[in-house]
Short mmCIF file of C-alpha atoms (C1' of nucleotides) in Angstrom, two decimals:
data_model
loop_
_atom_site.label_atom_id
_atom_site.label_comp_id
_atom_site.label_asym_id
_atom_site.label_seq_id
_atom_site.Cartn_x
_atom_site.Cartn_y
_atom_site.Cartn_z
CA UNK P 1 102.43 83.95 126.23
CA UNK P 2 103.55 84.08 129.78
CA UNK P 3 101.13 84.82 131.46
CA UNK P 4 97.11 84.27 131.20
CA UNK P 5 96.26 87.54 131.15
CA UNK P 6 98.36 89.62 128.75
CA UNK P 7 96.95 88.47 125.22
CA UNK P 8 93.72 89.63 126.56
CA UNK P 9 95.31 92.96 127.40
CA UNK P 10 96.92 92.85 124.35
CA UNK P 11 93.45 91.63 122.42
CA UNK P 12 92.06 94.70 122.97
CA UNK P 13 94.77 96.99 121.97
CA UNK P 14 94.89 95.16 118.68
CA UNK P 15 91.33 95.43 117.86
CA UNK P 16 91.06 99.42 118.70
CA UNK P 17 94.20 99.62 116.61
CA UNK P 18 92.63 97.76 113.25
CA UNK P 19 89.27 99.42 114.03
CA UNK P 20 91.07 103.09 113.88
CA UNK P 21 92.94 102.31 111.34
CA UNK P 22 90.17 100.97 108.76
CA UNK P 23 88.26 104.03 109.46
CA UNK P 24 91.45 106.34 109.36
CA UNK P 25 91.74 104.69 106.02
CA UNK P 26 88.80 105.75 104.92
CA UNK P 27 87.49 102.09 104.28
CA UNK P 28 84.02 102.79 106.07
CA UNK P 29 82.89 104.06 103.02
CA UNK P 30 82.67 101.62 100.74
CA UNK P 31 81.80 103.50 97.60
CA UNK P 32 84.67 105.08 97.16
CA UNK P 33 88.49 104.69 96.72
CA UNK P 34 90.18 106.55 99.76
CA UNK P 35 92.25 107.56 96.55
CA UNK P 36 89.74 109.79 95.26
CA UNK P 37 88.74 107.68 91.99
CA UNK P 38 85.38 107.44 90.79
CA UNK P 39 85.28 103.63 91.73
CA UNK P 40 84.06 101.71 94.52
CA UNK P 41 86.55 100.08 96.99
CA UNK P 42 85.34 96.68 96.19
CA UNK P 43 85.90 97.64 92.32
CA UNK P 44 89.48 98.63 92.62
CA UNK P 45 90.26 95.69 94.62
CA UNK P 46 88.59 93.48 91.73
CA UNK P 47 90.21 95.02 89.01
CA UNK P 48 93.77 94.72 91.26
CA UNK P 49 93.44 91.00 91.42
CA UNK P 50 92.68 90.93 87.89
CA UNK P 51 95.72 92.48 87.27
CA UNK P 52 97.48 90.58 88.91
CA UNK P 53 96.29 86.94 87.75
CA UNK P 54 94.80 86.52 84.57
CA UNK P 55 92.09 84.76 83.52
CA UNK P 56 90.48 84.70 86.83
CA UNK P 57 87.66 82.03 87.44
CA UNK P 58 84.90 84.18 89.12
CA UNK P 59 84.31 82.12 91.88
CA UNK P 60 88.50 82.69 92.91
CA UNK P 61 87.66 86.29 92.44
CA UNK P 62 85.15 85.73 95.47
CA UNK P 63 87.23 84.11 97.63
CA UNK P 64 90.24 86.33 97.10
CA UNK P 65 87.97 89.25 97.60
CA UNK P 66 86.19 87.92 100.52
CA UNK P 67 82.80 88.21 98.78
CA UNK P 68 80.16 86.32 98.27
CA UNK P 69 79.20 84.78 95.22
CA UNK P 70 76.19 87.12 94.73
CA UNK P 71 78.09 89.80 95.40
CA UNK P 72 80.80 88.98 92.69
CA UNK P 73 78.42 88.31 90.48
CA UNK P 74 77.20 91.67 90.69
CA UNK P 75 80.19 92.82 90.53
CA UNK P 76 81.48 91.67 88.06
CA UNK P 77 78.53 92.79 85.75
CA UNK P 78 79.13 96.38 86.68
CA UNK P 79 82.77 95.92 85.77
CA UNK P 80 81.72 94.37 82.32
CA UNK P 81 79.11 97.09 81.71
CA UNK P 82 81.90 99.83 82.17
CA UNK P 83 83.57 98.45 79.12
CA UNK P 84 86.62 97.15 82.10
CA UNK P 85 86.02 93.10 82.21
CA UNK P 86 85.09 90.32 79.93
CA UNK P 87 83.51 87.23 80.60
CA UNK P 88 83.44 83.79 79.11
CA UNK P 89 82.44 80.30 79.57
CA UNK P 90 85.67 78.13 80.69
CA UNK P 91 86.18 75.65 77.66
CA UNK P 92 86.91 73.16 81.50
CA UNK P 93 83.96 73.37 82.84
CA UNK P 94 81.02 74.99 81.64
CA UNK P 95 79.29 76.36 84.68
CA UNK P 96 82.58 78.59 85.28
CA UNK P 97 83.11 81.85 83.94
CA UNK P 98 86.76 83.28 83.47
CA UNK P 99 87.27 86.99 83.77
CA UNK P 100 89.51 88.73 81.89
CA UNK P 101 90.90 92.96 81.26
CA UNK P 102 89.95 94.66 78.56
CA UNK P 103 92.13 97.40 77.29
CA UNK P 104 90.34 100.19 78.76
CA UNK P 105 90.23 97.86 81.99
CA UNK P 106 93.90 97.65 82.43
CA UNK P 107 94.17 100.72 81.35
CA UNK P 108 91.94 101.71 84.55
CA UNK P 109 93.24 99.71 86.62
CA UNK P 110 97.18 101.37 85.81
CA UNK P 111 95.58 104.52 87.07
CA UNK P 112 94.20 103.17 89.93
CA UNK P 113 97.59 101.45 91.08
CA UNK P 114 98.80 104.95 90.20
CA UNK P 115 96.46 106.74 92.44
CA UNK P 116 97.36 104.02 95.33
CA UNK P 117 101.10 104.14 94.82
CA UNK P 118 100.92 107.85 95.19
CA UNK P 119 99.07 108.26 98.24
CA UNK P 120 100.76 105.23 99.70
CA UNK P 121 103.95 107.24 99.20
CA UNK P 122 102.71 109.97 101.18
CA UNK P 123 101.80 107.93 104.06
CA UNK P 124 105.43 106.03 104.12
CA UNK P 125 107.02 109.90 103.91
CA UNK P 126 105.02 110.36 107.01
CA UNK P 127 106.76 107.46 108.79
CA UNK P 128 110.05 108.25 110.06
CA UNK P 129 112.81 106.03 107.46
CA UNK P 130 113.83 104.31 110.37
CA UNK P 131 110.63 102.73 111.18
CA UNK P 132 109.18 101.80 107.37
CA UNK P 133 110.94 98.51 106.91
CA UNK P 134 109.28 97.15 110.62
CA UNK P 135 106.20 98.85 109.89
CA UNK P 136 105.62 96.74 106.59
CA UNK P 137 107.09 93.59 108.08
CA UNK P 138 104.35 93.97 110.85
CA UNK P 139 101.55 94.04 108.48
CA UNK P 140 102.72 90.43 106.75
CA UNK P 141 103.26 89.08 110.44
CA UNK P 142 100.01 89.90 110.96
CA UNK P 143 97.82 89.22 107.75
CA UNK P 144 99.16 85.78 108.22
CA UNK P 145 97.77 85.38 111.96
CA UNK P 146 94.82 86.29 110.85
CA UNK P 147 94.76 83.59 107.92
CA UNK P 148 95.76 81.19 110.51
CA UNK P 149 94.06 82.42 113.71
CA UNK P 150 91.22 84.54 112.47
CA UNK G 1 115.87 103.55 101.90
CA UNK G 2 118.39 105.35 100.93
CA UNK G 3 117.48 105.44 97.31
CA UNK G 4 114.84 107.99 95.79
CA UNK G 5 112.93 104.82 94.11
CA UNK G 6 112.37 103.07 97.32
CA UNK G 7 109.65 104.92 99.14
CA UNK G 8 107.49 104.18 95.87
CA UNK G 9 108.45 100.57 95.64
CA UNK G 10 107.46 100.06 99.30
CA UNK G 11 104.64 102.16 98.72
CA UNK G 12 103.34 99.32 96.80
CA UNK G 13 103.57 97.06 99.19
CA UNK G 14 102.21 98.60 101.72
CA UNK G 15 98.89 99.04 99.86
CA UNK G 16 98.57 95.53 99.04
CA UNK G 17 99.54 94.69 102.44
CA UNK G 18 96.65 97.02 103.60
CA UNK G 19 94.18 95.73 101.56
CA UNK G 20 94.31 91.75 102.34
CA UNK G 21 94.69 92.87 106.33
CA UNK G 22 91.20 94.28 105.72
CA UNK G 23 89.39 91.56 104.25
CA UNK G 24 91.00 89.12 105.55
CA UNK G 25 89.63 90.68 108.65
CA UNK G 26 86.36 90.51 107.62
CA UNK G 27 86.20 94.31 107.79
CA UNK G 28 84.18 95.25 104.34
CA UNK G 29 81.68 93.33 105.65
CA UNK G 30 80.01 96.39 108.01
CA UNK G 31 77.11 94.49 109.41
CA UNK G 32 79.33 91.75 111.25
CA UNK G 33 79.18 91.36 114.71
CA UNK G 34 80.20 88.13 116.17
CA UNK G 35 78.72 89.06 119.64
CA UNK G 36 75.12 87.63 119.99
CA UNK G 37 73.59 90.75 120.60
CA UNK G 38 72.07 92.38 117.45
CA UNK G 39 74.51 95.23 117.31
CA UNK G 40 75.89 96.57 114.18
CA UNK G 41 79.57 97.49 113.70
CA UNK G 42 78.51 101.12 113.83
CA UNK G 43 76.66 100.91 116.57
CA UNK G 44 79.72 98.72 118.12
CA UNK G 45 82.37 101.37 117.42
CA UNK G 46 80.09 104.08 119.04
CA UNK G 47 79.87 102.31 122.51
CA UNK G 48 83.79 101.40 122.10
CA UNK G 49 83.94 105.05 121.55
CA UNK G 50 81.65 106.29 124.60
CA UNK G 51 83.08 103.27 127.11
CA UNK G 52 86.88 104.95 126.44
CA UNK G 53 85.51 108.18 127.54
CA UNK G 54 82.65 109.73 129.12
CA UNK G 55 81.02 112.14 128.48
CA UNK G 56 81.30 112.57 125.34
CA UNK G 57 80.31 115.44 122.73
CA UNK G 58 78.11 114.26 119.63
CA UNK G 59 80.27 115.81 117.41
CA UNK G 60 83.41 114.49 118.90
CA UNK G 61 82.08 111.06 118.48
CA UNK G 62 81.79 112.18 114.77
CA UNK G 63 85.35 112.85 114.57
CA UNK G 64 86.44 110.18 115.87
CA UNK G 65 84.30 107.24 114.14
CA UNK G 66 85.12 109.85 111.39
CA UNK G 67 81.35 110.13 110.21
CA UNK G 68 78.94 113.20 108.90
CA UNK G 69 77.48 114.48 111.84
CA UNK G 70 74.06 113.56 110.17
CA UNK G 71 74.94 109.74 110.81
CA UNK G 72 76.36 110.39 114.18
CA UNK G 73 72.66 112.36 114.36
CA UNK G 74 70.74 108.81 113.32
CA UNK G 75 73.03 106.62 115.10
CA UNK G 76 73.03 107.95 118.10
CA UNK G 77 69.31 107.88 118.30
CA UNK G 78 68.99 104.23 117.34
CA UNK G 79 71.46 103.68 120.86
CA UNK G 80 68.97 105.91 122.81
CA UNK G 81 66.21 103.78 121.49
CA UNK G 82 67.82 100.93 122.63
CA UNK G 83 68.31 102.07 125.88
CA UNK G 84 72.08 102.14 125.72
CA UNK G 85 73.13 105.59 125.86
CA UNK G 86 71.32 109.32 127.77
CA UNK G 87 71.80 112.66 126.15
CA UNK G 88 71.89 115.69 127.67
CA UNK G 89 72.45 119.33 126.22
CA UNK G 90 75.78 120.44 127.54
CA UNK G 91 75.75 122.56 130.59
CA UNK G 92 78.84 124.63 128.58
CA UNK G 93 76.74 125.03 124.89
CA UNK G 94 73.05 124.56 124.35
CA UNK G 95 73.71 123.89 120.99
CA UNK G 96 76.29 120.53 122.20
CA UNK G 97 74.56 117.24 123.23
CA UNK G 98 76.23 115.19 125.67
CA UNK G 99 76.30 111.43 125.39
CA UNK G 100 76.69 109.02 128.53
CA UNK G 101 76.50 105.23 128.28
CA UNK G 102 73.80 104.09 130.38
CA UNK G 103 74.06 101.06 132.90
CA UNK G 104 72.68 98.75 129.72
CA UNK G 105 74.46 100.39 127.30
CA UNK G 106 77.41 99.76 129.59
CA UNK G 107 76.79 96.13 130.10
CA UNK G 108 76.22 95.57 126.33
CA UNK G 109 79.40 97.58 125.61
CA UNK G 110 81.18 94.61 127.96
CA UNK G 111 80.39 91.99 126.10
CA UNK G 112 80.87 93.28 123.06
CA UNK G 113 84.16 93.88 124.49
CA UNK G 114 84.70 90.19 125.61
CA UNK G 115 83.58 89.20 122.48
CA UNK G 116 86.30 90.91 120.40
CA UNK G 117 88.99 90.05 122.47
CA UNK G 118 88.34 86.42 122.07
CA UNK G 119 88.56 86.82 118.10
CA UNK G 120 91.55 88.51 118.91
CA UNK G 121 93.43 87.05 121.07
CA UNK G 122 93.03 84.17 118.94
CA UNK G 123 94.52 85.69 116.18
CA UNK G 124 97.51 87.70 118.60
CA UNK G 125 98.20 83.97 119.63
CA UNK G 126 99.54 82.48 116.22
CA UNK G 127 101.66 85.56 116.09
CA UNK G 128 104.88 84.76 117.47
CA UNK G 129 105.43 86.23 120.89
CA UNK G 130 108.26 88.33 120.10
CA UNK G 131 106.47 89.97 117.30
CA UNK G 132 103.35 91.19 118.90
CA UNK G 133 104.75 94.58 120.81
CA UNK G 134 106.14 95.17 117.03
CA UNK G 135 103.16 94.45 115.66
CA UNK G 136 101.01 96.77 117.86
CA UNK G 137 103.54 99.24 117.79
CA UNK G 138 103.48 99.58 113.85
CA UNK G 139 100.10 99.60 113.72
CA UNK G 140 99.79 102.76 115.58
CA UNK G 141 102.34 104.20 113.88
CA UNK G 142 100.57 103.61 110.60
CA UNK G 143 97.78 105.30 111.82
CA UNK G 144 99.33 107.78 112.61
CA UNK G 145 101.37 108.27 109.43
CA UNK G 146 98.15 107.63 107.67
CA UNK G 147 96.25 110.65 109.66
CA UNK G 148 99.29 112.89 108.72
CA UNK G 149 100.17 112.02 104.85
CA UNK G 150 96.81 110.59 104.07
"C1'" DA O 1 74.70 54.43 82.63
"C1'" DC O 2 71.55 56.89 86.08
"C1'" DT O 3 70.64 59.21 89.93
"C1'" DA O 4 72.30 62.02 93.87
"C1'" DA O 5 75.43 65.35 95.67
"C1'" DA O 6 78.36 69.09 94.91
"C1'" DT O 7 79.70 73.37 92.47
"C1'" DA O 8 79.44 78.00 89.65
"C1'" DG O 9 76.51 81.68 88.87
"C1'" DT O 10 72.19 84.55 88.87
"C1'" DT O 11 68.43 86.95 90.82
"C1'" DG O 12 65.24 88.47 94.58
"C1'" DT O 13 65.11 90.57 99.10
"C1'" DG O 14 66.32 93.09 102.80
"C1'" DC O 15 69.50 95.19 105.99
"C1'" DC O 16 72.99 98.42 106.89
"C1'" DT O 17 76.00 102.33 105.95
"C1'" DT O 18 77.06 106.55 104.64
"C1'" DC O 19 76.79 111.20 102.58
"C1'" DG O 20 75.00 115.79 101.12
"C1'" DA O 21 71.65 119.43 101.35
"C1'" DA O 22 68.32 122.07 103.65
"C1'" DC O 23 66.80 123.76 108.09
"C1'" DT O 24 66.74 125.01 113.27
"C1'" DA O 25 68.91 126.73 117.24
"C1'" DG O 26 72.45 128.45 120.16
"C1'" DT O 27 77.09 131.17 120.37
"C1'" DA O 28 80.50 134.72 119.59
"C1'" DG O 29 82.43 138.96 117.67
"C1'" DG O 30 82.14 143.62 116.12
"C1'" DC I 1 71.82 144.13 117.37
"C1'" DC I 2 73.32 141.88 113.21
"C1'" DT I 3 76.28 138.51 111.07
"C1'" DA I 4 79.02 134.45 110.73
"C1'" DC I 5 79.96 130.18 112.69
"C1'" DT I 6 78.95 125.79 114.94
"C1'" DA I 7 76.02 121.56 116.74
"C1'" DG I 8 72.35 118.77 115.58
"C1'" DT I 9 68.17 117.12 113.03
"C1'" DT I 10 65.63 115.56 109.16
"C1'" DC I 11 65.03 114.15 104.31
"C1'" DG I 12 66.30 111.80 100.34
"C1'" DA I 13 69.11 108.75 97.88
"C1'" DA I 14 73.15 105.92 96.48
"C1'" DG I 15 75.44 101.75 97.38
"C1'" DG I 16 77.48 97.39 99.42
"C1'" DC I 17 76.83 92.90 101.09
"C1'" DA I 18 74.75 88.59 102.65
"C1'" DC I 19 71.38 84.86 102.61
"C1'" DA I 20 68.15 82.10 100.31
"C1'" DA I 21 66.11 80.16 96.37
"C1'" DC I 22 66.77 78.58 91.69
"C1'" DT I 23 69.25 77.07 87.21
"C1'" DA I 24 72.90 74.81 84.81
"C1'" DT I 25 76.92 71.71 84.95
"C1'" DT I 26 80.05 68.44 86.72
"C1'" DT I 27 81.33 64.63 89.62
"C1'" DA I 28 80.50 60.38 92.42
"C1'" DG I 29 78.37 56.26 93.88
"C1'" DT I 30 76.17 52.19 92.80
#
DNA sequence: ACTAAATAGTTGTGCCTTCGAACTAGTAGG
DNA sequence: CCTACTAGTTCGAAGGCACAACTATTTAGT
């Protein structure tokens, strides 16, 4: 920064920016998907990290999610009472549980991706080509100021 | 992008990109407020809302926080309690309801202010200087895409 | 080994958020 | 004047999330 006051100036911009765009998201309400699926945001996202790494210790679950461990552990109940996720002990270390897909839970969570992918699509359509490739760049640059600044 | 594939491939992204931006902001988390005064992030956006422009209609509030009028109703009224903002029935529409920031509500809606720039300035600062018109830039233009395709 | 400190999860509690439906009141058009 | 629409209010209820307290397990320190 050059000078002392333009990050402040620029602060605020940033924060009325995020704060729009959570809520433009939809992401204000929690209990459901702004992709119109019958599953809570904080279910989708669970089942989308489960996709992607698998097994998942429960307590990594947390901290990729940002949730407590309460909350997880919640969580991850309703998840294994829809039929979606199953637990067991880790044969490592017995206080840790390791989460794993069932069928019907991957098959879920393909929809779900589905869903996203779809409405994601729309949104980039609604960004003129030009701009798409900075537009996603931005969102890395700043996801990682936020992991290091936040 | 000049391929038919592409938007849906970057579609991807973006929704992944989206989703760790708002947790790693802390965002799902809807009773945060790092100010020390015992204001919810409701309550927060409202008098964000109402400091930007004054006065302002109840239901245009709504819109913009993107709420059910019937939570505008309640929120609003928990503000009034606390002394931070005045209604009045608009001059133009009985039915309307005006909502002014008072001189506490305006002082509160400061330091919240101050508050949130400090997070983020921090986090504007570990993003490389050249980057942060981009990143601002993109942001709106997300939001924008996001209010059109969405 | 044996105890103390740390770690993974679970459950109890309480706060906060939001929505939808039903209802009142003021407005606008024919 | 009657009807349809719009702004707000109130009621009820579904959920999400954190913190604290408690159990079970693992790891360190002596």
């Amino acid at each position: 920064m050059s000078e002392v006051g333009a990050p402040v100036v620029v602060g605020l911009e940033l924060q009325e920016r995020m704060v729009s765009l959570v809520r433009a998201f939809g992401l204000h309400r929690p209990d459901e998907t702004p992709c119109g699926q019958p599953v809570s945001v904080a279910e989708a996202h669970a089942l989308m990290e489960l996709s992607r790494e698998e097994p998942l210790l429960q307590k990594d679950l947390a901290s990729r999610l940002r949730l407590e461990k309460s909350t997880v552990s919640r969580l991850v109940r309703v998840l294994e009472g829809r039929g979606w996720v199953g637990r067991t002990r880790s044969p490592h270390d017995g206080r840790a549980v390791e989460l794993r897909l069932t069928e019907a839970g991957r098959r879920t969570a393909a929809g779900l991706a589905e869903a996203r992918r779809e409405k994601f699509a729309r949104v980039l359509e609604a960004i003129p080509e030009e701009e798409r490739a900075p537009v996603l760049r931005a969102l890395g640059v700043l996801e990682e100021a936020m992991n290091e600044g936040g």
